[in-house]
Amino acid sequence: MHVLVIGGAGYIGSHVVKALLDANLEVTVYDNLSTGLKINFFDKARYLVGDILDVSALNEAMSKNVDAVIHLAAKKAVGESMTNPEKYALNNIAGAINVLNAMSQNNVRMLVFSSSAAVYGEPQYLPVDEEHPLNPVSFYGFTKYDMERYFQWYDRLKGLKFVSLRYFNAVGYDETGAVRGLEQNSQNLLPIVMETLTGKRDKLKVFGNDYDTRDGTCIRDYIHVTDLGAAHVAALRYLQQGGESRALNLGTETGISVLEMIKKTEELTGRKVNYEFAPRRPGDPAVITASARKAREILGWEPTHSSPENIILSTWRVYNS
Ligand code: UD1
C-alpha cells in the first residue's frame, strides 16, 4: 500500500510515518514545513514540500498511485483558533477540502483523518464515547467537527471511506530516538513543562486550581504518539479490508491532573518544575477522558506506551539531549 501522509513531518505525523515504515508500507510525505521539520525525515520515506492550499501541487502528489491518504496537516492551537479563526478556516477547512477534492479527482478512496477530542466540547458524561453529542467550544474543535461532516457526504456521494481518529491529548516521543524534532511555540502542557525544566521558559502557569477535581487542576487523557501511530496502521488495514467509515476515540481511558503531571515529572527527572497557579483558561473542561472501547473492538488497538512514566521519560530524553 502506498500512503500519502499529509503533514508527515510534524510532531504526530513523523511518529505516524515511523509506524507505517515499520509496517513496511510505502510512504510519501507531503508537508509545507511550516511546523514540520527536516530533522523528522526518514530515509525510507519520500518527501514532497508542498502546501495543502496549493491545489495543483496536491493533485500532482495524489496522482502517483496513491492508495490511501493520512491527513494530519492542520493548525492546532485552541486559543489562537478563537482569536484568528480565519487562519483555521483556511488551513483546517479549506485545506482539508482541497485534500478531499484531490482524492476524489485521483480516485483515492481511503482516508485516515487526524481529528480531536475537541469535537465533543464540554463533556456531558465520562468517559466520552463516540455517541457523545458533538458540541465543540473552540473554533479549532469546530474545524475537526466540520471536516467529519464533509467526509460523511463524500462517502455518500463519492464512495470515500474514512476513519476519523479523535485523539485525546497526544504526548511522548518515539522511544528509540527516531523522532527528535521539538515543537516550536507549543501551547500544550508537557512541552511547556519540559521547556520550564530546560530553562527555555521561566515558569509554567497552571491554568486553574479551583476545579472540582481531586487536586483542583484539570484532568486529561494523555495518549502516547507511538500508540497513535499504531492506530493509523490499524485504521488503514481496516479500510483495506472494506471497513465502513467511522470515527474512533484514541485515549487511555484514564486521567492525569496537571499537578500530577508536574509531580511525576519532578519525581522522574529529579528536577523541580517552576510553576505558579494562574486563572482558568477559557474553554477548558475540568475533566475529559476517553472511552476507547470501539477502537479496541474495531481496530484491535490497545495503548501500550502511554504510562505516565513512559510519556514523561520519552519526552524528557528528547528535550534533555
Ligand atoms: C486541546 C484539545 C485536544 C487538542 C489539543 C491540541 C480539548 C478538550 N482538548 O487539549 O483535543 O488536540 O488541544 O492542542 O479541547 N495547561 C496548563 N498550563 C499550560 C498549558 C496547559 O495548566 O501552560 C493545562 C490545561 O489547562 C489543560 C491541560 O494542561 O488542563 C492540557 O492542556 P493542553 O496540553 O493545552 O491540551 P488540551 O487543551 O487539553
Tab-separated table of C-alpha atoms and ligand atoms in Angstrom:
chain	number	residue	atom	x	y	z
A	1	MET	CA	0.000	0.000	0.000
A	2	HIS	CA	1.291	3.441	-0.968
A	3	VAL	CA	0.241	6.016	1.625
A	4	LEU	CA	0.390	9.777	1.165
A	5	VAL	CA	0.901	11.320	4.597
A	6	ILE	CA	-0.067	14.972	4.534
A	7	GLY	CA	1.607	16.735	7.435
A	8	GLY	CA	4.013	13.829	7.926
A	9	ALA	CA	6.974	15.935	9.079
A	10	GLY	CA	5.199	17.305	12.139
A	11	TYR	CA	5.198	16.019	15.689
A	12	ILE	CA	2.392	13.478	15.400
A	13	GLY	CA	2.902	12.974	11.643
A	14	SER	CA	6.505	11.843	11.968
A	15	HIS	CA	5.514	9.253	14.573
A	16	VAL	CA	2.792	8.050	12.206
A	17	VAL	CA	5.347	7.814	9.362
A	18	LYS	CA	7.617	5.724	11.581
A	19	ALA	CA	4.753	3.332	12.346
A	20	LEU	CA	3.908	2.992	8.633
A	21	LEU	CA	7.533	2.334	7.677
A	22	ASP	CA	7.866	-0.216	10.483
A	23	ALA	CA	4.778	-1.935	8.990
A	24	ASN	CA	6.563	-1.996	5.593
A	25	LEU	CA	4.177	0.383	3.859
A	26	GLU	CA	5.333	2.692	1.085
A	27	VAL	CA	5.238	6.282	2.318
A	28	THR	CA	5.229	9.647	0.587
A	29	VAL	CA	5.073	12.672	2.866
A	30	TYR	CA	3.542	15.950	1.709
A	31	ASP	CA	4.339	18.777	4.130
A	32	ASN	CA	4.837	22.531	3.815
A	33	LEU	CA	7.393	22.520	6.657
A	34	SER	CA	5.566	25.351	8.422
A	35	THR	CA	5.781	23.393	11.661
A	36	GLY	CA	7.154	20.166	10.201
A	37	LEU	CA	10.898	19.696	10.486
A	38	LYS	CA	13.546	18.174	8.224
A	39	ILE	CA	15.120	16.599	11.276
A	40	ASN	CA	11.999	14.384	11.369
A	41	PHE	CA	12.651	12.957	7.874
A	42	PHE	CA	13.144	9.199	7.498
A	43	ASP	CA	15.438	7.777	4.806
A	44	LYS	CA	12.859	5.199	3.766
A	45	ALA	CA	10.102	7.756	3.044
A	46	ARG	CA	9.803	10.096	0.043
A	47	TYR	CA	9.276	13.796	0.814
A	48	LEU	CA	7.447	16.458	-1.170
A	49	VAL	CA	7.481	20.001	0.164
A	50	GLY	CA	4.085	21.462	-0.622
A	51	ASP	CA	1.078	23.202	0.843
A	52	ILE	CA	-2.489	21.906	1.035
A	53	LEU	CA	-3.607	25.305	-0.264
A	54	ASP	CA	-1.662	24.637	-3.492
A	55	VAL	CA	-4.235	22.629	-5.414
A	56	SER	CA	-2.057	21.735	-8.395
A	57	ALA	CA	0.871	20.526	-6.266
A	58	LEU	CA	-1.541	18.492	-4.166
A	59	ASN	CA	-3.091	16.939	-7.277
A	60	GLU	CA	0.334	16.135	-8.618
A	61	ALA	CA	1.269	14.374	-5.353
A	62	MET	CA	-2.016	12.452	-5.351
A	63	SER	CA	-1.585	11.285	-8.953
A	64	LYS	CA	1.353	8.973	-8.151
A	65	ASN	CA	-0.519	5.702	-7.495
A	66	VAL	CA	-1.597	6.660	-4.019
A	67	ASP	CA	-3.807	4.044	-2.329
A	68	ALA	CA	-4.641	5.898	0.866
A	69	VAL	CA	-4.224	9.295	2.475
A	70	ILE	CA	-3.495	10.162	6.083
A	71	HIS	CA	-4.309	13.809	6.635
A	72	LEU	CA	-2.675	15.456	9.642
A	73	ALA	CA	-1.770	18.905	8.326
A	74	ALA	CA	-3.620	21.417	10.494
A	75	LYS	CA	-3.222	24.268	12.923
A	76	LYS	CA	-3.846	23.101	16.477
A	77	ALA	CA	-3.566	25.919	18.997
A	78	VAL	CA	-7.006	26.089	20.575
A	79	GLY	CA	-6.567	29.636	21.951
A	80	GLU	CA	-5.290	31.021	18.652
A	81	SER	CA	-8.259	29.488	16.818
A	82	MET	CA	-10.544	31.767	18.847
A	83	THR	CA	-8.653	34.958	18.015
A	84	ASN	CA	-7.684	34.094	14.439
A	85	PRO	CA	-10.491	31.896	13.079
A	86	GLU	CA	-9.612	32.925	9.515
A	87	LYS	CA	-6.309	31.056	9.746
A	88	TYR	CA	-8.089	27.930	10.986
A	89	ALA	CA	-10.888	28.177	8.418
A	90	LEU	CA	-8.303	28.396	5.651
A	91	ASN	CA	-5.882	25.690	6.764
A	92	ASN	CA	-8.093	23.225	8.609
A	93	ILE	CA	-11.245	23.500	6.484
A	94	ALA	CA	-10.364	24.889	3.031
A	95	GLY	CA	-7.072	22.952	3.036
A	96	ALA	CA	-8.799	19.715	4.029
A	97	ILE	CA	-11.430	20.241	1.316
A	98	ASN	CA	-8.565	20.549	-1.181
A	99	VAL	CA	-7.287	17.196	0.081
A	100	LEU	CA	-10.730	15.647	-0.344
A	101	ASN	CA	-11.135	17.012	-3.853
A	102	ALA	CA	-7.670	15.874	-4.906
A	103	MET	CA	-8.525	12.392	-3.587
A	104	SER	CA	-11.776	12.448	-5.489
A	105	GLN	CA	-10.105	13.590	-8.714
A	106	ASN	CA	-7.485	10.838	-8.468
A	107	ASN	CA	-9.829	8.067	-7.303
A	108	VAL	CA	-8.155	7.680	-3.936
A	109	ARG	CA	-10.830	6.244	-1.666
A	110	MET	CA	-9.264	5.616	1.743
A	111	LEU	CA	-8.681	8.383	4.260
A	112	VAL	CA	-7.441	8.367	7.838
A	113	PHE	CA	-8.004	11.753	9.434
A	114	SER	CA	-6.416	13.398	12.419
A	115	SER	CA	-9.423	14.506	14.472
A	116	SER	CA	-9.640	15.518	18.097
A	117	ALA	CA	-11.444	15.169	21.410
A	118	ALA	CA	-12.161	18.864	20.894
A	119	VAL	CA	-15.154	17.859	18.699
A	120	TYR	CA	-17.076	16.976	21.888
A	121	GLY	CA	-16.807	20.247	23.801
A	122	GLU	CA	-17.767	20.247	27.473
A	123	PRO	CA	-18.340	16.575	28.431
A	124	GLN	CA	-21.877	15.686	29.458
A	125	TYR	CA	-20.739	12.333	30.836
A	126	LEU	CA	-17.479	10.421	31.301
A	127	PRO	CA	-15.757	8.628	29.775
A	128	VAL	CA	-16.674	10.251	26.476
A	129	ASP	CA	-17.638	7.719	23.827
A	130	GLU	CA	-18.274	8.315	20.131
A	131	GLU	CA	-22.032	8.689	20.700
A	132	HIS	CA	-21.463	11.695	22.949
A	133	PRO	CA	-23.032	14.867	21.460
A	134	LEU	CA	-20.667	16.895	19.302
A	135	ASN	CA	-20.664	20.438	20.550
A	136	PRO	CA	-17.213	21.984	20.072
A	137	VAL	CA	-16.459	25.013	22.228
A	138	SER	CA	-13.394	26.139	20.269
A	139	PHE	CA	-13.117	27.073	16.616
A	140	TYR	CA	-10.286	24.521	16.371
A	141	GLY	CA	-12.706	21.822	17.545
A	142	PHE	CA	-15.305	23.096	15.103
A	143	THR	CA	-12.882	22.679	12.158
A	144	LYS	CA	-12.409	19.000	13.036
A	145	TYR	CA	-16.133	18.516	13.564
A	146	ASP	CA	-16.929	20.242	10.284
A	147	MET	CA	-14.498	18.085	8.290
A	148	GLU	CA	-16.048	14.926	9.702
A	149	ARG	CA	-19.367	16.101	8.195
A	150	TYR	CA	-17.680	16.630	4.805
A	151	PHE	CA	-16.267	13.100	4.916
A	152	GLN	CA	-19.734	11.663	5.504
A	153	TRP	CA	-21.024	13.462	2.426
A	154	TYR	CA	-18.053	12.388	0.309
A	155	ASP	CA	-18.658	8.822	1.461
A	156	ARG	CA	-22.291	9.060	0.354
A	157	LEU	CA	-21.574	10.872	-2.914
A	158	LYS	CA	-18.140	9.657	-3.954
A	159	GLY	CA	-17.569	6.366	-2.137
A	160	LEU	CA	-14.810	7.767	0.095
A	161	LYS	CA	-14.138	5.543	3.102
A	162	PHE	CA	-12.666	7.210	6.142
A	163	VAL	CA	-11.600	6.629	9.704
A	164	SER	CA	-11.576	9.804	11.740
A	165	LEU	CA	-9.292	9.292	14.723
A	166	ARG	CA	-10.289	11.525	17.611
A	167	TYR	CA	-7.066	11.878	19.573
A	168	PHE	CA	-7.262	12.898	23.197
A	169	ASN	CA	-4.043	14.575	24.439
A	170	ALA	CA	-1.131	13.480	22.242
A	171	VAL	CA	2.165	13.267	24.159
A	172	GLY	CA	5.501	11.429	24.277
A	173	TYR	CA	8.306	10.709	21.817
A	174	ASP	CA	9.486	7.632	19.986
A	175	GLU	CA	11.381	5.507	22.493
A	176	THR	CA	14.112	4.504	20.032
A	177	GLY	CA	15.011	8.171	19.493
A	178	ALA	CA	13.926	8.127	15.836
A	179	VAL	CA	11.996	11.413	16.157
A	180	ARG	CA	13.939	14.310	17.603
A	181	GLY	CA	12.222	17.441	16.356
A	182	LEU	CA	10.945	19.711	19.105
A	183	GLU	CA	7.717	21.569	18.520
A	184	GLN	CA	8.225	25.319	18.338
A	185	ASN	CA	5.903	27.501	20.444
A	186	SER	CA	3.834	24.565	21.607
A	187	GLN	CA	0.883	25.589	23.749
A	188	ASN	CA	0.444	22.109	25.227
A	189	LEU	CA	1.169	21.116	28.796
A	190	LEU	CA	4.002	18.584	28.574
A	191	PRO	CA	6.186	20.545	26.103
A	192	ILE	CA	5.775	23.602	28.354
A	193	VAL	CA	6.721	21.560	31.441
A	194	MET	CA	9.835	20.381	29.573
A	195	GLU	CA	10.778	23.877	28.402
A	196	THR	CA	10.480	25.050	32.001
A	197	LEU	CA	12.848	22.289	33.118
A	198	THR	CA	15.431	23.097	30.465
A	199	GLY	CA	15.273	26.837	31.192
A	200	LYS	CA	13.741	27.790	27.850
A	201	ARG	CA	10.788	29.126	29.832
A	202	ASP	CA	10.891	30.798	33.166
A	203	LYS	CA	7.693	29.421	34.614
A	204	LEU	CA	4.721	27.165	33.912
A	205	LYS	CA	1.335	28.700	34.560
A	206	VAL	CA	-1.145	26.133	35.867
A	207	PHE	CA	-4.485	27.257	34.475
A	208	GLY	CA	-6.856	26.976	37.427
A	209	ASN	CA	-6.596	25.128	40.760
A	210	ASP	CA	-10.226	25.512	41.775
A	211	TYR	CA	-11.800	22.870	39.555
A	212	ASP	CA	-13.993	20.191	41.065
A	213	THR	CA	-11.287	17.510	40.686
A	214	ARG	CA	-9.129	15.545	43.138
A	215	ASP	CA	-6.484	18.296	43.390
A	216	GLY	CA	-8.318	21.237	41.837
A	217	THR	CA	-6.479	21.091	38.490
A	218	CYS	CA	-7.790	19.841	35.140
A	219	ILE	CA	-7.702	16.167	34.255
A	220	ARG	CA	-6.857	14.923	30.751
A	221	ASP	CA	-6.360	11.619	28.979
A	222	TYR	CA	-2.766	11.593	27.678
A	223	ILE	CA	-2.027	9.207	24.843
A	224	HIS	CA	1.468	8.390	23.570
A	225	VAL	CA	2.154	9.218	19.903
A	226	THR	CA	3.573	5.722	19.336
A	227	ASP	CA	0.153	4.357	20.297
A	228	LEU	CA	-1.419	6.883	17.925
A	229	GLY	CA	0.925	5.700	15.162
A	230	ALA	CA	-0.160	2.088	15.652
A	231	ALA	CA	-3.812	3.127	15.415
A	232	HIS	CA	-3.198	4.712	11.992
A	233	VAL	CA	-1.702	1.487	10.670
A	234	ALA	CA	-4.660	-0.466	12.079
A	235	ALA	CA	-7.129	2.024	10.559
A	236	LEU	CA	-5.544	1.609	7.111
A	237	ARG	CA	-5.785	-2.181	7.405
A	238	TYR	CA	-9.406	-1.843	8.462
A	239	LEU	CA	-10.230	0.295	5.412
A	240	GLN	CA	-8.289	-2.022	3.110
A	241	GLN	CA	-10.450	-4.880	4.312
A	242	GLY	CA	-13.596	-2.964	3.344
A	243	GLY	CA	-14.437	-1.445	6.734
A	244	GLU	CA	-17.204	1.131	6.960
A	245	SER	CA	-16.469	4.798	7.565
A	246	ARG	CA	-16.418	5.790	11.221
A	247	ALA	CA	-14.959	7.987	13.942
A	248	LEU	CA	-12.948	6.416	16.773
A	249	ASN	CA	-11.623	7.820	20.030
A	250	LEU	CA	-7.976	7.258	20.877
A	251	GLY	CA	-7.188	7.594	24.561
A	252	THR	CA	-6.105	5.569	27.573
A	253	GLU	CA	-9.427	5.811	29.448
A	254	THR	CA	-7.615	7.233	32.480
A	255	GLY	CA	-6.938	10.774	33.554
A	256	ILE	CA	-3.914	12.641	34.860
A	257	SER	CA	-4.262	16.052	36.507
A	258	VAL	CA	-1.946	18.961	35.733
A	259	LEU	CA	-0.434	18.763	39.229
A	260	GLU	CA	0.032	15.001	38.941
A	261	MET	CA	1.884	15.549	35.660
A	262	ILE	CA	4.150	18.098	37.355
A	263	LYS	CA	4.828	15.895	40.403
A	264	LYS	CA	5.515	12.813	38.311
A	265	THR	CA	7.887	14.797	36.093
A	266	GLU	CA	9.768	16.062	39.151
A	267	GLU	CA	10.000	12.548	40.553
A	268	LEU	CA	11.257	11.025	37.288
A	269	THR	CA	13.711	13.767	36.295
A	270	GLY	CA	14.891	14.722	39.766
A	271	ARG	CA	14.328	18.395	38.904
A	272	LYS	CA	11.872	20.978	40.200
A	273	VAL	CA	9.273	22.402	37.849
A	274	ASN	CA	8.931	26.131	38.434
A	275	TYR	CA	5.180	26.737	38.366
A	276	GLU	CA	2.512	29.062	39.680
A	277	PHE	CA	-1.250	28.954	39.760
A	278	ALA	CA	-2.986	31.213	37.267
A	279	PRO	CA	-6.627	31.864	36.356
A	280	ARG	CA	-8.579	29.244	34.450
A	281	ARG	CA	-8.080	29.169	30.686
A	282	PRO	CA	-11.409	29.849	28.940
A	283	GLY	CA	-12.938	26.793	27.291
A	284	ASP	CA	-11.038	24.211	29.372
A	285	PRO	CA	-13.304	21.414	30.644
A	286	ALA	CA	-12.461	20.242	34.191
A	287	VAL	CA	-12.142	16.609	33.142
A	288	ILE	CA	-12.182	14.783	29.837
A	289	THR	CA	-11.306	11.128	29.384
A	290	ALA	CA	-11.990	8.772	26.503
A	291	SER	CA	-13.860	5.581	26.089
A	292	ALA	CA	-11.658	3.743	23.576
A	293	ARG	CA	-13.775	0.591	23.579
A	294	LYS	CA	-14.633	0.982	19.905
A	295	ALA	CA	-11.016	1.346	18.788
A	296	ARG	CA	-10.248	-1.808	20.767
A	297	GLU	CA	-13.113	-3.753	19.251
A	298	ILE	CA	-12.893	-2.476	15.686
A	299	LEU	CA	-9.171	-1.978	15.202
A	300	GLY	CA	-7.885	-4.433	17.792
A	301	TRP	CA	-5.938	-1.435	19.121
A	302	GLU	CA	-4.641	-1.189	22.665
A	303	PRO	CA	-2.406	1.568	24.043
A	304	THR	CA	0.817	0.014	25.310
A	305	HIS	CA	3.164	3.028	25.508
A	306	SER	CA	1.058	5.509	27.461
A	307	SER	CA	2.036	5.000	31.112
A	308	PRO	CA	2.814	8.316	32.861
A	309	GLU	CA	6.443	7.140	33.248
A	310	ASN	CA	6.808	6.454	29.561
A	311	ILE	CA	5.171	9.615	28.275
A	312	ILE	CA	7.290	11.776	30.570
A	313	LEU	CA	10.629	9.975	30.195
A	314	SER	CA	10.389	9.569	26.405
A	315	THR	CA	9.721	13.320	26.156
A	316	TRP	CA	12.401	14.282	28.655
A	317	ARG	CA	15.033	12.257	26.751
A	318	VAL	CA	14.450	14.382	23.653
A	319	TYR	CA	14.245	17.724	25.481
A	320	ASN	CA	17.287	16.934	27.603
A	321	SER	CA	19.608	15.952	24.734
B	1	UD1	C1	-6.796	20.514	23.454
B	1	UD1	C2	-7.866	19.613	22.917
B	1	UD1	C3	-7.235	18.480	22.191
B	1	UD1	C4	-6.385	19.031	21.099
B	1	UD1	C5	-5.293	19.852	21.699
B	1	UD1	C6	-4.489	20.472	20.587
B	1	UD1	C7	-9.871	19.641	24.282
B	1	UD1	C8	-10.592	19.008	25.413
B	1	UD1	N1	-8.680	19.111	24.013
B	1	UD1	O1	-6.197	19.816	24.508
B	1	UD1	O2	-8.230	17.661	21.637
B	1	UD1	O3	-5.871	18.006	20.310
B	1	UD1	O4	-5.860	20.898	22.471
B	1	UD1	O5	-3.588	21.413	21.055
B	1	UD1	O6	-10.318	20.575	23.658
B	1	UD1	N2	-2.255	23.643	30.918
B	1	UD1	C9	-1.740	24.463	31.910
B	1	UD1	N3	-0.750	25.327	31.577
B	1	UD1	C10	-0.246	25.443	30.323
B	1	UD1	C11	-0.783	24.601	29.299
B	1	UD1	C12	-1.788	23.716	29.651
B	1	UD1	O7	-2.176	24.412	33.064
B	1	UD1	O8	0.635	26.280	30.082
B	1	UD1	C13	-3.326	22.708	31.261
B	1	UD1	C14	-4.613	22.993	30.537
B	1	UD1	O9	-5.410	23.877	31.249
B	1	UD1	C15	-5.211	21.591	30.441
B	1	UD1	C16	-4.004	20.653	30.380
B	1	UD1	O10	-2.907	21.434	30.866
B	1	UD1	O11	-5.918	21.315	31.610
B	1	UD1	C17	-3.696	20.201	28.976
B	1	UD1	O12	-3.682	21.328	28.113
B	1	UD1	P1	-3.210	21.256	26.610
B	1	UD1	O13	-1.943	20.490	26.510
B	1	UD1	O14	-3.232	22.640	26.060
B	1	UD1	O15	-4.299	20.369	25.882
B	1	UD1	P2	-5.905	20.491	25.903
B	1	UD1	O16	-6.339	21.895	25.914
B	1	UD1	O17	-6.416	19.562	26.943
